[in-house]
Coordinates of C-alpha atoms and ligand atoms in Angstrom, one line a residue:
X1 CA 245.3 154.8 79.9
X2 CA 242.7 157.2 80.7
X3 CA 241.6 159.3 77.7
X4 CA 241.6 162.8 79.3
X5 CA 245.6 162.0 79.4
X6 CA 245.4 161.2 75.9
X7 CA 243.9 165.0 75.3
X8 CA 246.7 166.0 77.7
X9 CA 249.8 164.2 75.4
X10 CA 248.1 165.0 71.7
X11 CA 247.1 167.9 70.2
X12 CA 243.8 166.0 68.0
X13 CA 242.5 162.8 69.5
X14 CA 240.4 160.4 67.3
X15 CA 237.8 158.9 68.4
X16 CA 235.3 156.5 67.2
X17 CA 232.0 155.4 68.6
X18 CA 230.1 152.0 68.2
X19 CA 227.1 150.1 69.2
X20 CA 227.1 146.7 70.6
X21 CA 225.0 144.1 68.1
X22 CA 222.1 142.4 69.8
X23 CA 222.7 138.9 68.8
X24 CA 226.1 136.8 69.6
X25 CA 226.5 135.8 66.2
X26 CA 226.8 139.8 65.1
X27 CA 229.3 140.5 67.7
X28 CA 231.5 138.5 66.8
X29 CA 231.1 139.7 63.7
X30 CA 231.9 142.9 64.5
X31 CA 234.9 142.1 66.6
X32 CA 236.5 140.7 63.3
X33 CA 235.4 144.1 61.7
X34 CA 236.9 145.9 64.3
X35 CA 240.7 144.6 63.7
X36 CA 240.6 146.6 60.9
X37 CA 239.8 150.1 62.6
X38 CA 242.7 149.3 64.1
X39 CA 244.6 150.2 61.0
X40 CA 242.9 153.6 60.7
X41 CA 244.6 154.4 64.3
X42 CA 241.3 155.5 66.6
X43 CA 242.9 157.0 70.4
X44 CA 239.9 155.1 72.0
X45 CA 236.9 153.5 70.6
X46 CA 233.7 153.8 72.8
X47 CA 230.5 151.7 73.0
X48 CA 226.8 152.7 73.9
X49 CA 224.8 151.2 76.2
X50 CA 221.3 149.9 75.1
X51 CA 218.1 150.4 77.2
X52 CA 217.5 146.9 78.3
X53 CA 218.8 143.3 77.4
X54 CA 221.4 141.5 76.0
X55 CA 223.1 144.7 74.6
X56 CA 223.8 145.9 77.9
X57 CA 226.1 142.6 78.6
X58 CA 227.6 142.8 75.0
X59 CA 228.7 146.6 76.3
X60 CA 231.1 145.3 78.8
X61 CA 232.5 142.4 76.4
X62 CA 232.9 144.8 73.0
X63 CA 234.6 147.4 75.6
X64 CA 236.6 144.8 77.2
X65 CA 237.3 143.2 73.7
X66 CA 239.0 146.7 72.2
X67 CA 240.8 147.5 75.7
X68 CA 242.4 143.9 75.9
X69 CA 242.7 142.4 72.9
X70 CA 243.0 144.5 70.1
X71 CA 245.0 147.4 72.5
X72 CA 242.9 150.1 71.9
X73 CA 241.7 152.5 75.2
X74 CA 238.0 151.8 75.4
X75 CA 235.1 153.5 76.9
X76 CA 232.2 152.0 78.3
X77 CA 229.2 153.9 78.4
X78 CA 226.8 153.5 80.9
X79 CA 223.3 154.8 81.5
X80 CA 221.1 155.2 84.8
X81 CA 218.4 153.6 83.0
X82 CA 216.9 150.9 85.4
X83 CA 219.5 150.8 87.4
X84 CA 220.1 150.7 91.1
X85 CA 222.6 152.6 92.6
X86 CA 223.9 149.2 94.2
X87 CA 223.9 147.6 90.3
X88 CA 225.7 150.6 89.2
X89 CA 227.9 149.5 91.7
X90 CA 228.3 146.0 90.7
X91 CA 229.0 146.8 87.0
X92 CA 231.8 149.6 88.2
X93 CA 233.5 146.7 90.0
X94 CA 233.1 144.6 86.4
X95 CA 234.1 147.3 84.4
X96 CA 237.1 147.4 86.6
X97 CA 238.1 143.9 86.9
X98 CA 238.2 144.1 82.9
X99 CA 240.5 146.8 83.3
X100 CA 238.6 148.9 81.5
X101 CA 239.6 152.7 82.3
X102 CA 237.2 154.8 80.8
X103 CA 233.2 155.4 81.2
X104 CA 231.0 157.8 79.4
X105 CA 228.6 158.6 82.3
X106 CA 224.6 159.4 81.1
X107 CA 221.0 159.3 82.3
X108 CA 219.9 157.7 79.0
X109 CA 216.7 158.5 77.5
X110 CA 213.3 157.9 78.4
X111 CA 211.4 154.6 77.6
X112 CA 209.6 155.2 74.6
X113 CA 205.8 157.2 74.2
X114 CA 207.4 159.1 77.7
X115 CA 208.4 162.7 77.9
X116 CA 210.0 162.7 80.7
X117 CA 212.7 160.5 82.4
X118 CA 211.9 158.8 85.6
X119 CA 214.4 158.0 88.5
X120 CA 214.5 154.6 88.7
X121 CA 213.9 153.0 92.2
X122 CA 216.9 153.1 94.2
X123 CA 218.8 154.5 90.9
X124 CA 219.5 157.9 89.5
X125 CA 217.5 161.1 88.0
X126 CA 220.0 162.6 86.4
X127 CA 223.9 162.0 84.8
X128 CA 225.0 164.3 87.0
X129 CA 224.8 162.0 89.9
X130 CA 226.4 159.5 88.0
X131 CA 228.9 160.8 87.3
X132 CA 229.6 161.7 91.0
X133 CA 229.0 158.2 92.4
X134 CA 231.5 157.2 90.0
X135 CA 233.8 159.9 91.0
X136 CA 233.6 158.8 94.8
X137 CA 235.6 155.9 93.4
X138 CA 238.1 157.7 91.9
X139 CA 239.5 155.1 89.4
X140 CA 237.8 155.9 86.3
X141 CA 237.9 158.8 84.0
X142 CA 234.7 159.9 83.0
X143 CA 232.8 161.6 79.8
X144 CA 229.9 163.4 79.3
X145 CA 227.6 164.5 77.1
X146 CA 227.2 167.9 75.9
X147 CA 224.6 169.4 73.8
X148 CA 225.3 172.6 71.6
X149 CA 221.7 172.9 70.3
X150 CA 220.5 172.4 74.0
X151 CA 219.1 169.3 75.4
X152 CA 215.7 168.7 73.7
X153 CA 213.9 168.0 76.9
X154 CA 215.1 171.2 78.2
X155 CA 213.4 174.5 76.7
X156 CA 215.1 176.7 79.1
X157 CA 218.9 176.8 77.1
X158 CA 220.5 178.7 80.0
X159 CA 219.4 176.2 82.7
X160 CA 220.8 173.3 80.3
X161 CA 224.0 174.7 80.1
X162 CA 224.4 175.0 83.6
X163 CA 223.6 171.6 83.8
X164 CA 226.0 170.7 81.4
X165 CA 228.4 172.9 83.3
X166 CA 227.7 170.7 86.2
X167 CA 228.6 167.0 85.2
X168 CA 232.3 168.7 85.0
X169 CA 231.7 170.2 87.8
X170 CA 231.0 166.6 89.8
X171 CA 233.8 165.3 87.6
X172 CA 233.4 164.8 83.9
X173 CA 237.1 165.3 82.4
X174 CA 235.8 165.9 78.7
X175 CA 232.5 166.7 77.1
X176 CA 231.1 165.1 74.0
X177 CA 228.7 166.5 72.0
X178 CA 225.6 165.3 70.2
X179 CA 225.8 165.1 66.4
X180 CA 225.6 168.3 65.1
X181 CA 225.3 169.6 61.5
X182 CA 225.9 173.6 61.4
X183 CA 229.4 174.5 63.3
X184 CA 228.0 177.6 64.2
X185 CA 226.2 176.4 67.4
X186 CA 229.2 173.8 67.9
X187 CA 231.5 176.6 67.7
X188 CA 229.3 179.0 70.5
X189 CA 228.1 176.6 72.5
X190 CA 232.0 175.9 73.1
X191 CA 232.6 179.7 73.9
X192 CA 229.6 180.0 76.5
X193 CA 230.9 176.9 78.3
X194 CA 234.2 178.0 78.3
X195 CA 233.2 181.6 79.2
X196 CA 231.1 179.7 82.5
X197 CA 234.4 178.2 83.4
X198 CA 234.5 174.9 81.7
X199 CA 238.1 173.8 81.5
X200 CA 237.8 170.3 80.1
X201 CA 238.2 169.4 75.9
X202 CA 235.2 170.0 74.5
X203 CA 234.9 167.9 71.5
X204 CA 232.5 167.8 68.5
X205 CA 230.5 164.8 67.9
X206 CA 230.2 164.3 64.3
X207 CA 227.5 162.3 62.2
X208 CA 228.0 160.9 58.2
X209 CA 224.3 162.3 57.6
X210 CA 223.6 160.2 54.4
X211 CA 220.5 158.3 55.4
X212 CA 217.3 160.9 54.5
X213 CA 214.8 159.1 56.7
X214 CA 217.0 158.3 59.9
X215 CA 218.6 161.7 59.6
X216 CA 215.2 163.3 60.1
X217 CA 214.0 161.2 62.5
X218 CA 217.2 161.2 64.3
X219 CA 217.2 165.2 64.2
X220 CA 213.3 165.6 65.3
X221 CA 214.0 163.4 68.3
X222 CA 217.4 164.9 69.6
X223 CA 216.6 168.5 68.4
X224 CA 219.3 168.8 65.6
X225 CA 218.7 171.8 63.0
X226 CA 219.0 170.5 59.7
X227 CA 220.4 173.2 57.7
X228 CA 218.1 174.0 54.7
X229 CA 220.2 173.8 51.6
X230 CA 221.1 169.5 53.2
X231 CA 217.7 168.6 53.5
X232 CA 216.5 170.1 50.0
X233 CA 219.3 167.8 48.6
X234 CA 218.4 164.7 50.6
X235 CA 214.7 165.0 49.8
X236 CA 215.5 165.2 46.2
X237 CA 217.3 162.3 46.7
X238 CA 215.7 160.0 49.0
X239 CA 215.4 157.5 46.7
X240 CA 219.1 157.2 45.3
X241 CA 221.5 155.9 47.9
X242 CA 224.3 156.5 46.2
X243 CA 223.6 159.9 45.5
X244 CA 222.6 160.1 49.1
X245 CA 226.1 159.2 50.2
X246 CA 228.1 161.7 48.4
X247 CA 225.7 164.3 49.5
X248 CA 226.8 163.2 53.3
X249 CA 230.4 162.8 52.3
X250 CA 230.5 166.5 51.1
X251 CA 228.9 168.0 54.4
X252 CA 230.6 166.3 56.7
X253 CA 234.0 166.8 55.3
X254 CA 233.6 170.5 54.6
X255 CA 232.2 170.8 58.4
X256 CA 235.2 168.9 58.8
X257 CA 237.6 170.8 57.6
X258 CA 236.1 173.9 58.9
X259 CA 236.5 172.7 62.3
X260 CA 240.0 171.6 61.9
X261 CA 240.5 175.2 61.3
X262 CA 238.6 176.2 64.6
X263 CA 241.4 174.9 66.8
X264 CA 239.4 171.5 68.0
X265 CA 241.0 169.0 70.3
X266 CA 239.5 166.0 68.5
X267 CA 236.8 164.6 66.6
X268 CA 234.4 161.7 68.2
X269 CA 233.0 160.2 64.9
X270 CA 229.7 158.0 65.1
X271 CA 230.8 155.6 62.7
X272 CA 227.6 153.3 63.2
X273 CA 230.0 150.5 63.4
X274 CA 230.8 151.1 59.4
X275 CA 234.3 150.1 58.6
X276 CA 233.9 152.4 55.1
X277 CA 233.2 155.5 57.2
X278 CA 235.9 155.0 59.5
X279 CA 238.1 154.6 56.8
X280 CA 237.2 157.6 54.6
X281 CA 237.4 159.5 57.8
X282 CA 240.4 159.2 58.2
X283 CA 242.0 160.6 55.4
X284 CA 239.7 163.6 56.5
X285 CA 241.9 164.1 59.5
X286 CA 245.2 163.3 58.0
X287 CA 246.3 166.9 58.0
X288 CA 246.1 167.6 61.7
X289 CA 248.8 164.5 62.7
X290 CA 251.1 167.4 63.5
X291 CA 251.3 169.6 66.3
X292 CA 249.0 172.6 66.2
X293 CA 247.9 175.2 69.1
X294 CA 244.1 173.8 70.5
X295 CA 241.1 176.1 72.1
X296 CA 242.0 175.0 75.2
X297 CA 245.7 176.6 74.8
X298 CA 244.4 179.5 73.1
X299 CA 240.6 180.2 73.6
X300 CA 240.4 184.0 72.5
X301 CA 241.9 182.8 69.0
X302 CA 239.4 180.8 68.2
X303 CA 236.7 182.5 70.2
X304 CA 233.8 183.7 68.3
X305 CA 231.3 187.0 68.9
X306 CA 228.0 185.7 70.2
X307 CA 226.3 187.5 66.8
X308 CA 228.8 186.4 64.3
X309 CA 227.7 184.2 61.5
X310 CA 230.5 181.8 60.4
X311 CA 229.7 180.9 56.8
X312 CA 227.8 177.7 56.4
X313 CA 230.3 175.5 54.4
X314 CA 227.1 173.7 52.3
Ligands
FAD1 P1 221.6 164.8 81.8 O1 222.9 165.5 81.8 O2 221.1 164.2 83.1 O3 220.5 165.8 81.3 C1 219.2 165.3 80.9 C2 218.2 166.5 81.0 O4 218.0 166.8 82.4 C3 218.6 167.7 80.3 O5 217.5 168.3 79.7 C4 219.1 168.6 81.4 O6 219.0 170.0 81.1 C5 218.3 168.2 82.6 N1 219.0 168.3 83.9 C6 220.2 167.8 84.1 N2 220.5 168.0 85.5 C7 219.4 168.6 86.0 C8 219.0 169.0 87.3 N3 219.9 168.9 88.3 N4 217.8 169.5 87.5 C9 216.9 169.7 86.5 N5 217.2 169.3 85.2 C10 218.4 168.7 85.0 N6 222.0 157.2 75.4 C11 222.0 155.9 75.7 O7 220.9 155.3 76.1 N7 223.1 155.1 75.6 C12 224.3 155.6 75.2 O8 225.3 154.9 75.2 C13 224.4 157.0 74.9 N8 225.5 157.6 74.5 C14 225.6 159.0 74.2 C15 226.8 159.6 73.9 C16 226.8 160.9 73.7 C17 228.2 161.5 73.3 C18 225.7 161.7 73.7 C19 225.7 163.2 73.3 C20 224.4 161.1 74.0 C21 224.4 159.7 74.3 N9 223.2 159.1 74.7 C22 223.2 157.8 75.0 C23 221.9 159.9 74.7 C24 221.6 160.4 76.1 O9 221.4 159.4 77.0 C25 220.4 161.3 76.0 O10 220.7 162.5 75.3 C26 219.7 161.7 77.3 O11 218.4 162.2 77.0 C27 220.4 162.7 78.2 O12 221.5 162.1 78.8 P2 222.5 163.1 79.6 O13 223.5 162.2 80.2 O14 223.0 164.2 78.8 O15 221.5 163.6 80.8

């Protein structure tokens, strides 16, 4: 089934995303790990695309894995990263063939020590186009990435959003965006799409942000504000990984449960491919299983003024 019908039948969708292991011997690993999400009921499951190598192949099997044998919708992401527009091609006709349904269209990042992104020869500069080669096909239903801080290649916010506006535009039938850690710009960057005609879920991305050192790094490179109060706590931790993790646990379920209040259509949880947070998740979530009225069905609820400060839950 294609997701955005999912978003279309439910009120909340859950849904998970994974990385594909480099080596053979770890994804089958995680295939076993994976029949127990299963019991924690994900609406898809979705699985990044590396920048090179064997992860790239182990995309398509991990997707095609979840979509036909364990019966879960999957979707594949896929990148223009080194790709031709022919090879883009080819892998649609895989993706197809494995009756996979579903793609989350990007333009990836650039090769590291490079600012900017290059168009590869023959390939694409931006998702954007992607997304509408894939649309000229007309069998898949597509994602795309959203950013609510702004992309961090992109200092000019206005121009980004237009951009983001765009990939629905050419196509995109739900937005996904970046990890974020203070609702407040989820929350507005939601409005202002909304408000430039986005009509598509918008749904929050959402990060267990228990790890001091990736967190920062992870932040600095993607442009993620780190609120204050979080990072005093996880440098004052650093060193104590349990500590660490309850420090995580209590942001992300009060942004959580915040944004359960806010009218949200679902929750895309990078679960890093750990079965625990998956699992604790889930009983975060447990309260929306019943019907309740979404953004999309009633937007100037759950709008918010441009200058309002929601409270920060930590
Ligand atoms: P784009 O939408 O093309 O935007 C990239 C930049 O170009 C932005 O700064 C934008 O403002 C600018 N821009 C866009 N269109 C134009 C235009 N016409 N003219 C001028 N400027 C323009 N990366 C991976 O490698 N693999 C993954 O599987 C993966 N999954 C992701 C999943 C999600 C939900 C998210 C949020 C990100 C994911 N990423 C992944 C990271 C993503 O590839 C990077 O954030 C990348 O830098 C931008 O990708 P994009 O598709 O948003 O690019």
């Amino acid at each position: 089934m294609k997701v955005a019908e999912l978003y279309r039948q439910k009120s909340f969708v859950f849904s998970i995303e994974i990385y594909p292991p480099k080596t053979q011997e770890s994804l089958e690993r995680l295939k076993i790990k994976l029949k127990e999400f299963r019991s924690y009921h994900p609406d898809f499951i979705s699985v990044t695309y590396g920048a090179g190598g064997s992860t790239r192949e182990n995309t398509h099997e991990l997707a095609s894995y979840i979509q036909n044998d364990l019966g879960i919708e999957a979707m594949a992401h896929l990148t223009c990263v080194s790709h031709t527009r022919l090879e883009i091609e080819t892998l649609l006709e895989q993706f197809h063939q494995s009756g996979i349904e579903n793609l989350m269209a990007l333009r990836g990042d650039p090769p590291s020590g490079k600012n900017h992104f290059q168009r590869p020869s023959r390939g694409f500069a931006y998702a954007v186009e992607l997304i509408e080669s894939i649309r000229a096909l007309n069998g898949f239903c597509i994602g795309a990435a959203g950013y609510p801080e702004g992309h961090v290649e992109n200092p000019d916010k206005e121009a980004d959003l237009r951009h983001q506006k765009a990939k629905v535009d050419a196509g995109a039938e739900l937005l996904v965006s970046q990890f974020f850690l203070v609702n407040e710009f989820f929350l507005k960057w939601r409005d202002r799409l909304h408000r430039g005609g986005v009509r598509v879920p918008i749904i929050p991305g959402l990060l267990l942000p228990s790890s001091a050192e990736a967190l920062f790094r992870m932040s600095k490179l993607c442009g993620v504000s780190i609120p204050g109060s979080l990072r005093a706590k996880l440098e004052r931790f650093a060193d104590d990984p349990g500590a660490l993790k309850e420090i995580g646990w209590n942001h992300l379920e009060a942004q959580t449960e915040s944004l359960l209040r806010e009218g949200i259509e679902g929750v895309h949880l990078y679960a890093l491919n750990r079965l625990e947070t998956v699992r604790r998740f889930s009983q975060l979530i447990q309260p929306v299983s019943g019907r309740h009225d979404t953004y999309s069905e009633n937007p100037e609820k759950y709008s918010i003024a441009e200058n309002s400060k929601i409270p920060m839950t930590v």
